[in-house]
């Protein structure tokens, strides 16, 4: 891998400069299409499709990373609640076949209905693919 690009998320290469936090087995980033302000993705460094494919060591690291990111994003966004979501498998809405979790800080009234977050998550991966592909294209045209 190119030295300036250390992370993969599905077919996408994530430049180091977009990674907020990295642990032994996970990295986090702000997606190009955040559902709400402060939305963070936590992605496994090893490309596996499902939570059940993670090793015990990776699950432990995921738990610590999730706790760390959630505390930091809630502090930064000045909120006390977050939606944490994993779409684990195609039937659950996962389109990018690479384990990832969403941390989305929440405030009362941020959506018409609190459960609207789930319909937004349903289309997130598809929108990520569109947004990231466009941003990669623009970046390549600039160089």
N, C-alpha and C. Protein backbone atom coordinates (compact mmCIF):
# COMPACT_ATOMS: atom_id res chain seq x y z
N UNK A 1 0.83 -1.18 0.00
CA UNK A 1 0.00 0.00 0.00
C UNK A 1 0.88 1.25 0.00
N UNK A 2 0.45 2.28 -0.69
CA UNK A 2 1.15 3.55 -0.72
C UNK A 2 1.31 4.06 0.71
N UNK A 3 2.48 4.61 1.04
CA UNK A 3 2.76 5.05 2.41
C UNK A 3 1.79 6.13 2.89
N UNK A 4 1.23 6.92 1.98
CA UNK A 4 0.32 7.97 2.42
C UNK A 4 -1.12 7.46 2.57
N UNK A 5 -1.38 6.21 2.20
CA UNK A 5 -2.70 5.62 2.32
C UNK A 5 -2.60 4.33 3.12
N UNK A 6 -3.02 4.38 4.38
CA UNK A 6 -2.83 3.23 5.25
C UNK A 6 -4.08 2.41 5.50
N UNK A 7 -5.24 2.91 5.14
CA UNK A 7 -6.47 2.26 5.58
C UNK A 7 -7.37 1.91 4.40
N UNK A 8 -8.05 0.79 4.52
CA UNK A 8 -9.01 0.35 3.51
C UNK A 8 -10.37 0.20 4.18
N UNK A 9 -11.40 0.61 3.46
CA UNK A 9 -12.78 0.39 3.89
C UNK A 9 -13.51 -0.12 2.66
N UNK A 10 -13.72 -1.44 2.64
CA UNK A 10 -14.26 -2.06 1.43
C UNK A 10 -13.29 -1.82 0.30
N UNK A 11 -13.79 -1.30 -0.82
CA UNK A 11 -12.92 -1.05 -1.98
C UNK A 11 -12.25 0.33 -1.91
N UNK A 12 -12.53 1.08 -0.86
CA UNK A 12 -12.04 2.45 -0.77
C UNK A 12 -10.74 2.54 0.02
N UNK A 13 -9.84 3.38 -0.46
CA UNK A 13 -8.61 3.68 0.26
C UNK A 13 -8.85 4.97 1.03
N UNK A 14 -8.60 4.92 2.32
CA UNK A 14 -8.83 6.08 3.19
C UNK A 14 -7.48 6.71 3.53
N UNK A 15 -7.23 7.93 3.07
CA UNK A 15 -5.97 8.58 3.40
C UNK A 15 -5.83 8.79 4.91
N UNK A 16 -4.60 8.68 5.39
CA UNK A 16 -4.33 8.86 6.83
C UNK A 16 -4.91 10.16 7.35
N UNK A 17 -4.88 11.20 6.56
CA UNK A 17 -5.33 12.52 7.02
C UNK A 17 -6.82 12.55 7.37
N UNK A 18 -7.61 11.56 6.92
CA UNK A 18 -9.03 11.51 7.23
C UNK A 18 -9.35 10.62 8.42
N UNK A 19 -8.33 9.97 8.96
CA UNK A 19 -8.53 9.06 10.09
C UNK A 19 -8.39 9.83 11.40
N UNK A 20 -9.44 9.78 12.21
CA UNK A 20 -9.47 10.50 13.48
C UNK A 20 -8.74 9.77 14.59
N UNK A 21 -8.87 8.45 14.58
CA UNK A 21 -8.31 7.63 15.65
C UNK A 21 -7.98 6.26 15.07
N UNK A 22 -6.90 5.70 15.56
CA UNK A 22 -6.51 4.37 15.13
C UNK A 22 -6.05 3.58 16.35
N UNK A 23 -6.54 2.34 16.44
CA UNK A 23 -6.09 1.42 17.48
C UNK A 23 -5.40 0.26 16.77
N UNK A 24 -5.13 -0.80 17.48
CA UNK A 24 -4.44 -1.93 16.87
C UNK A 24 -5.27 -2.55 15.74
N UNK A 25 -6.60 -2.62 15.92
CA UNK A 25 -7.44 -3.33 14.96
C UNK A 25 -8.51 -2.48 14.29
N UNK A 26 -8.66 -1.22 14.69
CA UNK A 26 -9.74 -0.38 14.17
C UNK A 26 -9.26 1.03 13.87
N UNK A 27 -10.01 1.71 13.00
CA UNK A 27 -9.78 3.13 12.76
C UNK A 27 -11.13 3.81 12.64
N UNK A 28 -11.15 5.11 12.89
CA UNK A 28 -12.39 5.85 12.81
C UNK A 28 -12.22 7.05 11.89
N UNK A 29 -13.32 7.44 11.26
CA UNK A 29 -13.31 8.57 10.35
C UNK A 29 -14.68 9.24 10.32
N UNK A 30 -14.68 10.48 9.86
CA UNK A 30 -15.93 11.18 9.59
C UNK A 30 -16.29 10.83 8.15
N UNK A 31 -17.46 10.26 7.92
CA UNK A 31 -17.81 9.90 6.55
C UNK A 31 -18.10 11.15 5.71
N UNK A 32 -17.98 11.05 4.38
CA UNK A 32 -18.27 12.20 3.52
C UNK A 32 -19.75 12.55 3.50
N UNK A 33 -20.58 11.68 4.05
CA UNK A 33 -22.04 11.86 4.05
C UNK A 33 -22.62 11.63 5.45
N UNK A 34 -22.18 12.43 6.44
CA UNK A 34 -22.67 12.17 7.81
C UNK A 34 -24.20 12.28 7.89
N UNK A 35 -24.79 11.37 8.66
CA UNK A 35 -26.24 11.38 8.85
C UNK A 35 -26.64 12.59 9.70
N UNK A 36 -25.90 12.83 10.77
CA UNK A 36 -26.08 14.00 11.63
C UNK A 36 -24.69 14.52 11.98
N UNK A 37 -24.64 15.75 12.47
CA UNK A 37 -23.37 16.35 12.86
C UNK A 37 -22.66 15.48 13.91
N UNK A 38 -21.39 15.20 13.66
CA UNK A 38 -20.60 14.39 14.60
C UNK A 38 -20.59 12.91 14.29
N UNK A 39 -21.28 12.48 13.24
CA UNK A 39 -21.34 11.06 12.86
C UNK A 39 -19.92 10.53 12.59
N UNK A 40 -19.59 9.42 13.22
CA UNK A 40 -18.28 8.78 13.08
C UNK A 40 -18.48 7.33 12.68
N UNK A 41 -17.61 6.84 11.80
CA UNK A 41 -17.57 5.41 11.46
C UNK A 41 -16.38 4.79 12.15
N UNK A 42 -16.57 3.62 12.71
CA UNK A 42 -15.48 2.81 13.26
C UNK A 42 -15.38 1.58 12.37
N UNK A 43 -14.23 1.39 11.74
CA UNK A 43 -14.03 0.32 10.76
C UNK A 43 -12.91 -0.62 11.21
N UNK A 44 -13.09 -1.89 10.92
CA UNK A 44 -12.02 -2.84 11.23
C UNK A 44 -10.89 -2.67 10.22
N UNK A 45 -9.66 -2.81 10.69
CA UNK A 45 -8.52 -2.75 9.77
C UNK A 45 -8.46 -4.00 8.90
N UNK A 46 -8.81 -5.12 9.48
CA UNK A 46 -8.86 -6.36 8.72
C UNK A 46 -10.21 -6.40 8.01
N UNK A 47 -10.19 -6.67 6.72
CA UNK A 47 -11.44 -6.66 5.96
C UNK A 47 -12.21 -7.96 6.19
N UNK A 48 -13.18 -7.86 7.08
CA UNK A 48 -14.11 -8.96 7.35
C UNK A 48 -15.52 -8.39 7.26
N UNK A 49 -16.48 -9.17 6.81
CA UNK A 49 -17.82 -8.63 6.62
C UNK A 49 -18.66 -8.47 7.88
N UNK A 50 -18.38 -9.25 8.92
CA UNK A 50 -19.34 -9.36 10.01
C UNK A 50 -18.68 -9.34 11.38
N UNK A 51 -19.44 -8.90 12.37
CA UNK A 51 -19.00 -8.94 13.76
C UNK A 51 -18.56 -10.35 14.14
N UNK A 52 -19.28 -11.34 13.66
CA UNK A 52 -18.96 -12.73 14.02
C UNK A 52 -17.64 -13.21 13.42
N UNK A 53 -17.08 -12.46 12.47
CA UNK A 53 -15.79 -12.81 11.87
C UNK A 53 -14.60 -12.23 12.62
N UNK A 54 -14.88 -11.35 13.59
CA UNK A 54 -13.79 -10.76 14.37
C UNK A 54 -13.25 -11.76 15.39
N UNK A 55 -11.96 -11.65 15.64
CA UNK A 55 -11.35 -12.48 16.68
C UNK A 55 -11.72 -11.91 18.04
N UNK A 56 -11.48 -12.68 19.09
CA UNK A 56 -11.73 -12.18 20.44
C UNK A 56 -10.92 -10.92 20.73
N UNK A 57 -9.67 -10.90 20.28
CA UNK A 57 -8.82 -9.72 20.49
C UNK A 57 -9.40 -8.51 19.76
N UNK A 58 -9.89 -8.72 18.54
CA UNK A 58 -10.49 -7.62 17.78
C UNK A 58 -11.78 -7.13 18.45
N UNK A 59 -12.59 -8.03 18.97
CA UNK A 59 -13.83 -7.64 19.65
C UNK A 59 -13.52 -6.81 20.89
N UNK A 60 -12.50 -7.20 21.63
CA UNK A 60 -12.09 -6.43 22.80
C UNK A 60 -11.63 -5.03 22.38
N UNK A 61 -10.81 -4.97 21.35
CA UNK A 61 -10.31 -3.69 20.84
C UNK A 61 -11.47 -2.85 20.30
N UNK A 62 -12.43 -3.48 19.63
CA UNK A 62 -13.61 -2.77 19.13
C UNK A 62 -14.37 -2.12 20.30
N UNK A 63 -14.58 -2.88 21.37
CA UNK A 63 -15.32 -2.37 22.52
C UNK A 63 -14.62 -1.15 23.12
N UNK A 64 -13.32 -1.23 23.28
CA UNK A 64 -12.57 -0.10 23.83
C UNK A 64 -12.59 1.10 22.88
N UNK A 65 -12.46 0.83 21.58
CA UNK A 65 -12.49 1.90 20.58
C UNK A 65 -13.86 2.57 20.55
N UNK A 66 -14.90 1.76 20.58
CA UNK A 66 -16.27 2.29 20.58
C UNK A 66 -16.50 3.19 21.79
N UNK A 67 -16.09 2.73 22.96
CA UNK A 67 -16.25 3.53 24.17
C UNK A 67 -15.46 4.84 24.07
N UNK A 68 -14.22 4.76 23.62
CA UNK A 68 -13.36 5.93 23.49
C UNK A 68 -13.96 6.95 22.52
N UNK A 69 -14.35 6.50 21.33
CA UNK A 69 -14.90 7.41 20.31
C UNK A 69 -16.22 8.01 20.78
N UNK A 70 -17.08 7.19 21.37
CA UNK A 70 -18.38 7.70 21.83
C UNK A 70 -18.20 8.78 22.88
N UNK A 71 -17.33 8.54 23.86
CA UNK A 71 -17.08 9.56 24.90
C UNK A 71 -16.55 10.85 24.28
N UNK A 72 -15.60 10.72 23.35
CA UNK A 72 -14.98 11.92 22.75
C UNK A 72 -15.98 12.69 21.89
N UNK A 73 -16.74 12.00 21.07
CA UNK A 73 -17.67 12.69 20.18
C UNK A 73 -18.79 13.36 20.99
N UNK A 74 -19.26 12.70 22.04
CA UNK A 74 -20.30 13.30 22.88
C UNK A 74 -19.77 14.55 23.60
N UNK A 75 -18.54 14.48 24.07
CA UNK A 75 -17.92 15.64 24.71
C UNK A 75 -17.75 16.78 23.70
N UNK A 76 -17.23 16.46 22.54
CA UNK A 76 -16.98 17.47 21.50
C UNK A 76 -18.27 18.10 21.00
N UNK A 77 -19.31 17.28 20.84
CA UNK A 77 -20.60 17.77 20.34
C UNK A 77 -21.49 18.30 21.46
N UNK A 78 -21.03 18.18 22.70
CA UNK A 78 -21.79 18.65 23.87
C UNK A 78 -23.17 17.99 23.95
N UNK A 79 -23.17 16.65 23.85
CA UNK A 79 -24.39 15.86 23.96
C UNK A 79 -24.16 14.75 24.98
N UNK A 80 -25.24 14.11 25.40
CA UNK A 80 -25.13 13.03 26.38
C UNK A 80 -25.66 11.70 25.84
N UNK A 81 -26.05 11.67 24.57
CA UNK A 81 -26.61 10.45 23.99
C UNK A 81 -26.08 10.23 22.59
N UNK A 82 -26.03 8.95 22.20
CA UNK A 82 -25.61 8.59 20.84
C UNK A 82 -26.39 7.37 20.38
N UNK A 83 -26.61 7.30 19.09
CA UNK A 83 -27.09 6.07 18.48
C UNK A 83 -25.85 5.32 18.01
N UNK A 84 -25.74 4.07 18.41
CA UNK A 84 -24.63 3.21 17.99
C UNK A 84 -25.26 2.08 17.20
N UNK A 85 -24.81 1.91 15.95
CA UNK A 85 -25.48 0.94 15.09
C UNK A 85 -24.49 0.13 14.27
N UNK A 86 -24.81 -1.14 14.13
CA UNK A 86 -24.07 -2.04 13.24
C UNK A 86 -25.10 -2.69 12.32
N UNK A 87 -24.91 -2.54 11.02
CA UNK A 87 -25.74 -3.25 10.06
C UNK A 87 -24.92 -4.48 9.66
N UNK A 88 -25.23 -5.60 10.24
CA UNK A 88 -24.39 -6.79 10.13
C UNK A 88 -24.98 -7.77 9.12
N UNK A 89 -24.62 -7.58 7.87
CA UNK A 89 -25.10 -8.45 6.80
C UNK A 89 -26.05 -7.74 5.85
N UNK A 90 -26.15 -8.28 4.66
CA UNK A 90 -26.96 -7.68 3.60
C UNK A 90 -28.42 -7.50 4.01
N UNK A 91 -28.99 -8.50 4.68
CA UNK A 91 -30.39 -8.41 5.09
C UNK A 91 -30.62 -7.36 6.17
N UNK A 92 -29.56 -6.92 6.81
CA UNK A 92 -29.66 -5.86 7.83
C UNK A 92 -29.37 -4.49 7.22
N UNK A 93 -29.12 -4.45 5.91
CA UNK A 93 -28.87 -3.18 5.24
C UNK A 93 -27.42 -2.87 4.94
N UNK A 94 -26.51 -3.80 5.28
CA UNK A 94 -25.08 -3.57 5.01
C UNK A 94 -24.83 -3.70 3.51
N UNK A 95 -24.26 -2.66 2.92
CA UNK A 95 -23.94 -2.66 1.49
C UNK A 95 -22.43 -2.80 1.30
N UNK A 96 -21.66 -2.10 2.12
CA UNK A 96 -20.19 -2.21 2.07
C UNK A 96 -19.83 -3.41 2.92
N UNK A 97 -19.30 -4.43 2.29
CA UNK A 97 -19.06 -5.73 2.93
C UNK A 97 -17.76 -5.70 3.75
N UNK A 98 -17.72 -4.79 4.72
CA UNK A 98 -16.56 -4.58 5.58
C UNK A 98 -17.13 -4.15 6.93
N UNK A 99 -16.77 -4.85 8.00
CA UNK A 99 -17.35 -4.55 9.31
C UNK A 99 -17.13 -3.09 9.69
N UNK A 100 -18.23 -2.43 10.07
CA UNK A 100 -18.15 -1.05 10.55
C UNK A 100 -19.33 -0.76 11.45
N UNK A 101 -19.13 0.21 12.32
CA UNK A 101 -20.17 0.64 13.24
C UNK A 101 -20.31 2.16 13.13
N UNK A 102 -21.52 2.62 13.39
CA UNK A 102 -21.83 4.04 13.35
C UNK A 102 -21.96 4.56 14.77
N UNK A 103 -21.35 5.69 15.06
CA UNK A 103 -21.57 6.42 16.30
C UNK A 103 -22.14 7.77 15.87
N UNK A 104 -23.39 8.00 16.27
CA UNK A 104 -24.08 9.21 15.84
C UNK A 104 -24.58 9.95 17.09
N UNK A 105 -23.94 11.08 17.43
CA UNK A 105 -24.39 11.83 18.60
C UNK A 105 -25.81 12.36 18.36
N UNK A 106 -26.61 12.36 19.44
CA UNK A 106 -28.03 12.73 19.32
C UNK A 106 -28.41 13.80 20.32
N UNK A 107 -29.35 14.63 19.91
CA UNK A 107 -30.01 15.59 20.78
C UNK A 107 -31.50 15.49 20.54
N UNK A 108 -32.26 15.81 21.55
CA UNK A 108 -33.72 15.76 21.43
C UNK A 108 -34.17 16.66 20.28
N UNK A 109 -34.99 16.10 19.40
CA UNK A 109 -35.54 16.87 18.29
C UNK A 109 -34.64 16.98 17.08
N UNK A 110 -33.51 16.26 17.04
CA UNK A 110 -32.62 16.36 15.88
C UNK A 110 -33.25 15.77 14.62
N UNK A 111 -34.23 14.89 14.78
CA UNK A 111 -35.01 14.34 13.68
C UNK A 111 -36.48 14.42 14.04
N UNK A 112 -37.35 14.38 13.05
CA UNK A 112 -38.79 14.46 13.33
C UNK A 112 -39.23 13.39 14.32
N UNK A 113 -38.76 12.18 14.09
CA UNK A 113 -39.02 11.06 14.99
C UNK A 113 -37.68 10.44 15.35
N UNK A 114 -37.50 10.06 16.60
CA UNK A 114 -36.23 9.49 17.03
C UNK A 114 -35.82 8.29 16.18
N UNK A 115 -36.81 7.49 15.77
CA UNK A 115 -36.51 6.29 14.98
C UNK A 115 -36.22 6.57 13.51
N UNK A 116 -36.34 7.83 13.06
CA UNK A 116 -35.98 8.16 11.68
C UNK A 116 -34.52 7.84 11.39
N UNK A 117 -33.72 7.75 12.43
CA UNK A 117 -32.29 7.45 12.25
C UNK A 117 -32.10 6.12 11.51
N UNK A 118 -33.01 5.18 11.74
CA UNK A 118 -32.87 3.85 11.13
C UNK A 118 -33.13 3.88 9.63
N UNK A 119 -34.06 4.69 9.18
CA UNK A 119 -34.28 4.80 7.73
C UNK A 119 -33.09 5.49 7.08
N UNK A 120 -32.49 6.44 7.80
CA UNK A 120 -31.29 7.10 7.26
C UNK A 120 -30.11 6.13 7.20
N UNK A 121 -29.98 5.27 8.20
CA UNK A 121 -28.91 4.27 8.19
C UNK A 121 -29.08 3.27 7.05
N UNK A 122 -30.33 2.98 6.70
CA UNK A 122 -30.62 2.02 5.64
C UNK A 122 -29.94 2.41 4.33
N UNK A 123 -29.87 3.70 4.06
CA UNK A 123 -29.31 4.17 2.79
C UNK A 123 -27.89 4.71 2.92
N UNK A 124 -27.32 4.63 4.12
CA UNK A 124 -26.02 5.24 4.36
C UNK A 124 -24.92 4.67 3.46
N UNK A 125 -24.76 3.34 3.42
CA UNK A 125 -23.67 2.74 2.65
C UNK A 125 -23.75 3.12 1.17
N UNK A 126 -24.97 3.11 0.62
CA UNK A 126 -25.14 3.48 -0.80
C UNK A 126 -24.70 4.93 -1.03
N UNK A 127 -25.08 5.81 -0.12
CA UNK A 127 -24.69 7.22 -0.24
C UNK A 127 -23.19 7.40 -0.03
N UNK A 128 -22.60 6.62 0.88
CA UNK A 128 -21.15 6.68 1.11
C UNK A 128 -20.43 6.34 -0.20
N UNK A 129 -20.88 5.30 -0.87
CA UNK A 129 -20.25 4.88 -2.13
C UNK A 129 -20.33 6.01 -3.14
N UNK A 130 -21.50 6.64 -3.28
CA UNK A 130 -21.65 7.75 -4.24
C UNK A 130 -20.76 8.92 -3.85
N UNK A 131 -20.83 9.35 -2.59
CA UNK A 131 -20.07 10.52 -2.14
C UNK A 131 -18.57 10.28 -2.21
N UNK A 132 -18.12 9.11 -1.77
CA UNK A 132 -16.69 8.84 -1.75
C UNK A 132 -16.16 8.70 -3.16
N UNK A 133 -16.92 8.07 -4.03
CA UNK A 133 -16.50 7.91 -5.43
C UNK A 133 -16.37 9.27 -6.10
N UNK A 134 -17.32 10.17 -5.86
CA UNK A 134 -17.25 11.52 -6.42
C UNK A 134 -16.05 12.27 -5.86
N UNK A 135 -15.81 12.17 -4.54
CA UNK A 135 -14.67 12.89 -3.95
C UNK A 135 -13.35 12.34 -4.46
N UNK A 136 -13.27 11.03 -4.70
CA UNK A 136 -12.05 10.45 -5.27
C UNK A 136 -11.83 10.95 -6.70
N UNK A 137 -12.91 11.06 -7.46
CA UNK A 137 -12.83 11.53 -8.83
C UNK A 137 -12.36 12.99 -8.85
N UNK A 138 -12.95 13.83 -8.02
CA UNK A 138 -12.55 15.24 -7.95
C UNK A 138 -11.08 15.36 -7.56
N UNK A 139 -10.67 14.58 -6.57
CA UNK A 139 -9.27 14.61 -6.12
C UNK A 139 -8.33 14.21 -7.25
N UNK A 140 -8.70 13.20 -8.03
CA UNK A 140 -7.82 12.75 -9.12
C UNK A 140 -7.74 13.79 -10.22
N UNK A 141 -8.81 14.55 -10.42
CA UNK A 141 -8.80 15.60 -11.45
C UNK A 141 -7.94 16.79 -11.02
N UNK A 142 -7.79 16.98 -9.72
CA UNK A 142 -7.01 18.09 -9.20
C UNK A 142 -5.52 17.82 -9.24
N UNK A 143 -5.13 16.57 -9.34
CA UNK A 143 -3.70 16.25 -9.35
C UNK A 143 -3.16 16.11 -10.75
